[in-house]
């Protein structure tokens, strides 16, 4: 059965982008490793928010995106022109809520995992109780300002169980299971 995971890189002070909305400083410390490659191989579909989708060139996803799987984009305003697709990567624009996006992504993923990317979509899924695992990479930088990952979650109290920790020469990745 598909497991719903959230993956993100953030600064040590909790930001997923800098004061100008950029993420380059965070990804400067990123080092691909066996665990990341294994996680990518276990991913059967991806859910993105519209802002995360717009960070890339829509027609370039089919040729260059690391996840060549069905992609579900949460948005109230699908693009006028449907982006380029290929045999594995297909886009579905979902406007009827996170529950629908997760249900569709799980069906598309089959036995593989569903990966959520994007802070706002993550918060929606977390509030709805749909996230099963967090995969957080900590970049060695303090940004001071930007978009905080764990904002707007004041009404939640979530217990986590650490599954594993991966230390590379430049960052730390922590994997947590959500305890319901």
PDB file of C-alpha atoms in Angstrom:
ATOM      1  CA  UNK A   1       0.000   0.000   0.000  1.00  0.00           C
ATOM      2  CA  UNK A   2       1.255   3.469  -0.868  1.00  0.00           C
ATOM      3  CA  UNK A   3       2.679   5.486   2.018  1.00  0.00           C
ATOM      4  CA  UNK A   4       2.311   9.291   1.978  1.00  0.00           C
ATOM      5  CA  UNK A   5       5.637  11.023   2.655  1.00  0.00           C
ATOM      6  CA  UNK A   6       6.688  14.631   2.761  1.00  0.00           C
ATOM      7  CA  UNK A   7      10.196  15.652   1.781  1.00  0.00           C
ATOM      8  CA  UNK A   8      11.838  19.055   2.133  1.00  0.00           C
ATOM      9  CA  UNK A   9      15.133  20.766   2.749  1.00  0.00           C
ATOM     10  CA  UNK A  10      15.090  23.603   5.270  1.00  0.00           C
ATOM     11  CA  UNK A  11      17.522  25.898   7.017  1.00  0.00           C
ATOM     12  CA  UNK A  12      18.548  25.204  10.592  1.00  0.00           C
ATOM     13  CA  UNK A  13      16.187  28.000  11.669  1.00  0.00           C
ATOM     14  CA  UNK A  14      13.221  26.381   9.873  1.00  0.00           C
ATOM     15  CA  UNK A  15      12.911  28.235   6.557  1.00  0.00           C
ATOM     16  CA  UNK A  16      12.219  26.501   3.231  1.00  0.00           C
ATOM     17  CA  UNK A  17      13.138  29.557   1.193  1.00  0.00           C
ATOM     18  CA  UNK A  18      14.973  32.807   1.799  1.00  0.00           C
ATOM     19  CA  UNK A  19      13.602  36.334   2.241  1.00  0.00           C
ATOM     20  CA  UNK A  20      13.352  36.690  -1.566  1.00  0.00           C
ATOM     21  CA  UNK A  21      11.631  33.344  -2.091  1.00  0.00           C
ATOM     22  CA  UNK A  22      14.807  31.666  -3.366  1.00  0.00           C
ATOM     23  CA  UNK A  23      15.933  28.160  -2.515  1.00  0.00           C
ATOM     24  CA  UNK A  24      19.429  28.115  -4.057  1.00  0.00           C
ATOM     25  CA  UNK A  25      21.173  28.709  -0.718  1.00  0.00           C
ATOM     26  CA  UNK A  26      19.407  25.685   0.766  1.00  0.00           C
ATOM     27  CA  UNK A  27      20.292  23.367  -2.091  1.00  0.00           C
ATOM     28  CA  UNK A  28      23.949  24.422  -2.092  1.00  0.00           C
ATOM     29  CA  UNK A  29      24.561  21.768   0.582  1.00  0.00           C
ATOM     30  CA  UNK A  30      22.534  19.017  -1.093  1.00  0.00           C
ATOM     31  CA  UNK A  31      24.453  15.831  -1.822  1.00  0.00           C
ATOM     32  CA  UNK A  32      22.704  12.936  -3.543  1.00  0.00           C
ATOM     33  CA  UNK A  33      23.181   9.696  -1.615  1.00  0.00           C
ATOM     34  CA  UNK A  34      21.999   6.084  -1.680  1.00  0.00           C
ATOM     35  CA  UNK A  35      19.053   6.775   0.640  1.00  0.00           C
ATOM     36  CA  UNK A  36      17.800   9.640  -1.541  1.00  0.00           C
ATOM     37  CA  UNK A  37      18.162   7.450  -4.641  1.00  0.00           C
ATOM     38  CA  UNK A  38      16.285   4.620  -2.870  1.00  0.00           C
ATOM     39  CA  UNK A  39      13.518   7.029  -1.819  1.00  0.00           C
ATOM     40  CA  UNK A  40      13.211   8.248  -5.403  1.00  0.00           C
ATOM     41  CA  UNK A  41      12.954   4.658  -6.664  1.00  0.00           C
ATOM     42  CA  UNK A  42      10.149   3.973  -4.117  1.00  0.00           C
ATOM     43  CA  UNK A  43       8.169   7.024  -5.270  1.00  0.00           C
ATOM     44  CA  UNK A  44       5.181   6.206  -7.458  1.00  0.00           C
ATOM     45  CA  UNK A  45       3.601   9.661  -7.664  1.00  0.00           C
ATOM     46  CA  UNK A  46       4.211  13.237  -6.518  1.00  0.00           C
ATOM     47  CA  UNK A  47       1.879  15.940  -5.198  1.00  0.00           C
ATOM     48  CA  UNK A  48       2.997  19.534  -5.724  1.00  0.00           C
ATOM     49  CA  UNK A  49       1.483  22.854  -4.832  1.00  0.00           C
ATOM     50  CA  UNK A  50       1.050  25.309  -7.675  1.00  0.00           C
ATOM     51  CA  UNK A  51       3.861  27.564  -6.401  1.00  0.00           C
ATOM     52  CA  UNK A  52       6.241  24.601  -6.302  1.00  0.00           C
ATOM     53  CA  UNK A  53       5.134  23.567  -9.799  1.00  0.00           C
ATOM     54  CA  UNK A  54       5.753  27.111 -11.051  1.00  0.00           C
ATOM     55  CA  UNK A  55       9.337  27.075  -9.727  1.00  0.00           C
ATOM     56  CA  UNK A  56      10.269  24.856 -12.664  1.00  0.00           C
ATOM     57  CA  UNK A  57       9.723  25.297 -16.381  1.00  0.00           C
ATOM     58  CA  UNK A  58       6.461  23.334 -16.907  1.00  0.00           C
ATOM     59  CA  UNK A  59       7.442  21.813 -20.259  1.00  0.00           C
ATOM     60  CA  UNK A  60      10.885  20.803 -18.922  1.00  0.00           C
ATOM     61  CA  UNK A  61       9.478  18.407 -16.288  1.00  0.00           C
ATOM     62  CA  UNK A  62       8.924  15.667 -18.892  1.00  0.00           C
ATOM     63  CA  UNK A  63      12.576  15.732 -19.951  1.00  0.00           C
ATOM     64  CA  UNK A  64      14.462  16.794 -16.815  1.00  0.00           C
ATOM     65  CA  UNK A  65      12.500  16.197 -13.596  1.00  0.00           C
ATOM     66  CA  UNK A  66      14.045  13.654 -11.244  1.00  0.00           C
ATOM     67  CA  UNK A  67      10.648  12.044 -10.589  1.00  0.00           C
ATOM     68  CA  UNK A  68       9.344  10.537 -13.813  1.00  0.00           C
ATOM     69  CA  UNK A  69       5.984   9.542 -12.303  1.00  0.00           C
ATOM     70  CA  UNK A  70       2.427  10.912 -12.331  1.00  0.00           C
ATOM     71  CA  UNK A  71       2.361  14.411 -10.816  1.00  0.00           C
ATOM     72  CA  UNK A  72      -0.682  15.898  -9.122  1.00  0.00           C
ATOM     73  CA  UNK A  73      -0.649  19.693  -8.826  1.00  0.00           C
ATOM     74  CA  UNK A  74      -2.923  21.337  -6.243  1.00  0.00           C
ATOM     75  CA  UNK A  75      -4.331  24.530  -7.747  1.00  0.00           C
ATOM     76  CA  UNK A  76      -7.471  26.587  -8.187  1.00  0.00           C
ATOM     77  CA  UNK A  77      -6.123  27.821 -11.530  1.00  0.00           C
ATOM     78  CA  UNK A  78      -4.729  25.139 -13.870  1.00  0.00           C
ATOM     79  CA  UNK A  79      -2.390  26.473 -16.551  1.00  0.00           C
ATOM     80  CA  UNK A  80      -4.007  27.517 -19.823  1.00  0.00           C
ATOM     81  CA  UNK A  81      -1.673  25.216 -21.762  1.00  0.00           C
ATOM     82  CA  UNK A  82      -1.197  21.671 -20.456  1.00  0.00           C
ATOM     83  CA  UNK A  83       2.521  20.962 -19.886  1.00  0.00           C
ATOM     84  CA  UNK A  84       4.480  18.459 -21.934  1.00  0.00           C
ATOM     85  CA  UNK A  85       4.215  14.852 -20.705  1.00  0.00           C
ATOM     86  CA  UNK A  86       5.866  11.541 -21.537  1.00  0.00           C
ATOM     87  CA  UNK A  87       5.179   7.819 -21.026  1.00  0.00           C
ATOM     88  CA  UNK A  88       5.755   7.967 -17.252  1.00  0.00           C
ATOM     89  CA  UNK A  89       5.207  11.604 -16.270  1.00  0.00           C
ATOM     90  CA  UNK A  90       1.605  12.797 -16.562  1.00  0.00           C
ATOM     91  CA  UNK A  91       0.097  15.919 -14.986  1.00  0.00           C
ATOM     92  CA  UNK A  92      -3.228  16.086 -13.202  1.00  0.00           C
ATOM     93  CA  UNK A  93      -4.349  19.465 -11.855  1.00  0.00           C
ATOM     94  CA  UNK A  94      -6.462  18.979  -8.725  1.00  0.00           C
ATOM     95  CA  UNK A  95      -8.794  21.711  -7.522  1.00  0.00           C
ATOM     96  CA  UNK A  96     -11.064  19.784  -5.150  1.00  0.00           C
ATOM     97  CA  UNK A  97      -8.838  19.515  -2.086  1.00  0.00           C
ATOM     98  CA  UNK A  98      -5.923  17.666  -0.576  1.00  0.00           C
ATOM     99  CA  UNK A  99      -7.966  14.549   0.193  1.00  0.00           C
ATOM    100  CA  UNK A 100      -8.771  14.150  -3.506  1.00  0.00           C
ATOM    101  CA  UNK A 101      -5.145  14.765  -4.516  1.00  0.00           C
ATOM    102  CA  UNK A 102      -3.877  12.125  -2.067  1.00  0.00           C
ATOM    103  CA  UNK A 103      -6.537   9.621  -3.132  1.00  0.00           C
ATOM    104  CA  UNK A 104      -5.683  10.079  -6.825  1.00  0.00           C
ATOM    105  CA  UNK A 105      -1.923  10.008  -6.149  1.00  0.00           C
ATOM    106  CA  UNK A 106      -2.219   6.784  -4.117  1.00  0.00           C
ATOM    107  CA  UNK A 107      -4.195   5.127  -6.918  1.00  0.00           C
ATOM    108  CA  UNK A 108      -1.538   6.172  -9.438  1.00  0.00           C
ATOM    109  CA  UNK A 109       1.352   5.074  -7.181  1.00  0.00           C
ATOM    110  CA  UNK A 110       0.053   1.537  -6.683  1.00  0.00           C
ATOM    111  CA  UNK A 111       2.388  -0.143  -4.177  1.00  0.00           C
ATOM    112  CA  UNK A 112       4.912   2.709  -4.299  1.00  0.00           C
ATOM    113  CA  UNK A 113       4.985   5.850  -2.118  1.00  0.00           C
ATOM    114  CA  UNK A 114       3.344   9.216  -2.663  1.00  0.00           C
ATOM    115  CA  UNK A 115       5.716  12.140  -2.134  1.00  0.00           C
ATOM    116  CA  UNK A 116       4.409  15.594  -1.206  1.00  0.00           C
ATOM    117  CA  UNK A 117       6.610  18.557  -2.112  1.00  0.00           C
ATOM    118  CA  UNK A 118       5.750  22.122  -1.120  1.00  0.00           C
ATOM    119  CA  UNK A 119       5.150  23.758   2.245  1.00  0.00           C
ATOM    120  CA  UNK A 120       1.511  24.780   1.801  1.00  0.00           C
ATOM    121  CA  UNK A 121       0.390  21.414   0.429  1.00  0.00           C
ATOM    122  CA  UNK A 122       2.311  19.698   3.232  1.00  0.00           C
ATOM    123  CA  UNK A 123       0.499  21.764   5.863  1.00  0.00           C
ATOM    124  CA  UNK A 124      -2.871  20.953   4.288  1.00  0.00           C
ATOM    125  CA  UNK A 125      -2.077  17.226   4.237  1.00  0.00           C
ATOM    126  CA  UNK A 126      -0.710  17.315   7.787  1.00  0.00           C
ATOM    127  CA  UNK A 127      -3.833  19.059   9.107  1.00  0.00           C
ATOM    128  CA  UNK A 128      -5.985  16.455   7.322  1.00  0.00           C
ATOM    129  CA  UNK A 129      -4.008  13.611   8.929  1.00  0.00           C
ATOM    130  CA  UNK A 130      -2.783  12.297   5.574  1.00  0.00           C
ATOM    131  CA  UNK A 131       1.018  12.396   6.052  1.00  0.00           C
ATOM    132  CA  UNK A 132       2.685   9.239   7.343  1.00  0.00           C
ATOM    133  CA  UNK A 133       6.379  10.112   7.124  1.00  0.00           C
ATOM    134  CA  UNK A 134       8.511  13.273   7.184  1.00  0.00           C
ATOM    135  CA  UNK A 135      11.849  13.389   5.383  1.00  0.00           C
ATOM    136  CA  UNK A 136      13.585  16.602   6.462  1.00  0.00           C
ATOM    137  CA  UNK A 137      17.046  17.633   5.294  1.00  0.00           C
ATOM    138  CA  UNK A 138      18.688  20.353   7.403  1.00  0.00           C
ATOM    139  CA  UNK A 139      20.879  22.729   5.410  1.00  0.00           C
ATOM    140  CA  UNK A 140      23.820  24.269   7.296  1.00  0.00           C
ATOM    141  CA  UNK A 141      22.564  27.838   7.059  1.00  0.00           C
ATOM    142  CA  UNK A 142      20.548  30.307   9.155  1.00  0.00           C
ATOM    143  CA  UNK A 143      18.359  32.382   6.828  1.00  0.00           C
ATOM    144  CA  UNK A 144      16.660  34.615   9.404  1.00  0.00           C
ATOM    145  CA  UNK A 145      13.668  35.305   7.131  1.00  0.00           C
ATOM    146  CA  UNK A 146      11.653  33.490   4.524  1.00  0.00           C
ATOM    147  CA  UNK A 147       8.873  30.919   4.540  1.00  0.00           C
ATOM    148  CA  UNK A 148       8.804  28.795   7.688  1.00  0.00           C
ATOM    149  CA  UNK A 149       7.873  25.167   7.143  1.00  0.00           C
ATOM    150  CA  UNK A 150       5.960  24.679  10.385  1.00  0.00           C
ATOM    151  CA  UNK A 151       3.885  27.894  10.346  1.00  0.00           C
ATOM    152  CA  UNK A 152       0.100  27.837  10.761  1.00  0.00           C
ATOM    153  CA  UNK A 153       0.084  24.553  12.656  1.00  0.00           C
ATOM    154  CA  UNK A 154      -0.641  25.966  16.114  1.00  0.00           C
ATOM    155  CA  UNK A 155      -3.734  23.788  16.641  1.00  0.00           C
ATOM    156  CA  UNK A 156      -1.808  20.562  16.000  1.00  0.00           C
ATOM    157  CA  UNK A 157       0.247  18.483  18.353  1.00  0.00           C
ATOM    158  CA  UNK A 158       1.983  15.686  16.490  1.00  0.00           C
ATOM    159  CA  UNK A 159       4.191  13.007  17.942  1.00  0.00           C
ATOM    160  CA  UNK A 160       7.002  11.681  15.813  1.00  0.00           C
ATOM    161  CA  UNK A 161       9.203   8.618  15.926  1.00  0.00           C
ATOM    162  CA  UNK A 162      12.661   8.953  14.404  1.00  0.00           C
ATOM    163  CA  UNK A 163      13.155   6.242  11.803  1.00  0.00           C
ATOM    164  CA  UNK A 164      16.692   7.092  10.722  1.00  0.00           C
ATOM    165  CA  UNK A 165      19.237   9.848  10.436  1.00  0.00           C
ATOM    166  CA  UNK A 166      21.643  10.297   7.561  1.00  0.00           C
ATOM    167  CA  UNK A 167      24.660  12.520   7.944  1.00  0.00           C
ATOM    168  CA  UNK A 168      26.530  13.635   4.852  1.00  0.00           C
ATOM    169  CA  UNK A 169      29.581  15.856   4.824  1.00  0.00           C
ATOM    170  CA  UNK A 170      27.335  18.904   4.320  1.00  0.00           C
ATOM    171  CA  UNK A 171      23.932  18.264   5.887  1.00  0.00           C
ATOM    172  CA  UNK A 172      21.789  16.033   8.095  1.00  0.00           C
ATOM    173  CA  UNK A 173      18.632  14.258   6.963  1.00  0.00           C
ATOM    174  CA  UNK A 174      16.113  13.068   9.527  1.00  0.00           C
ATOM    175  CA  UNK A 175      13.276  10.685   8.725  1.00  0.00           C
ATOM    176  CA  UNK A 176      10.264  10.569  11.069  1.00  0.00           C
ATOM    177  CA  UNK A 177       7.155   8.422  11.238  1.00  0.00           C
ATOM    178  CA  UNK A 178       4.047  10.262  12.418  1.00  0.00           C
ATOM    179  CA  UNK A 179       2.452   8.628  15.458  1.00  0.00           C
ATOM    180  CA  UNK A 180      -1.343   8.834  15.378  1.00  0.00           C
TER     181      UNK A 180
END
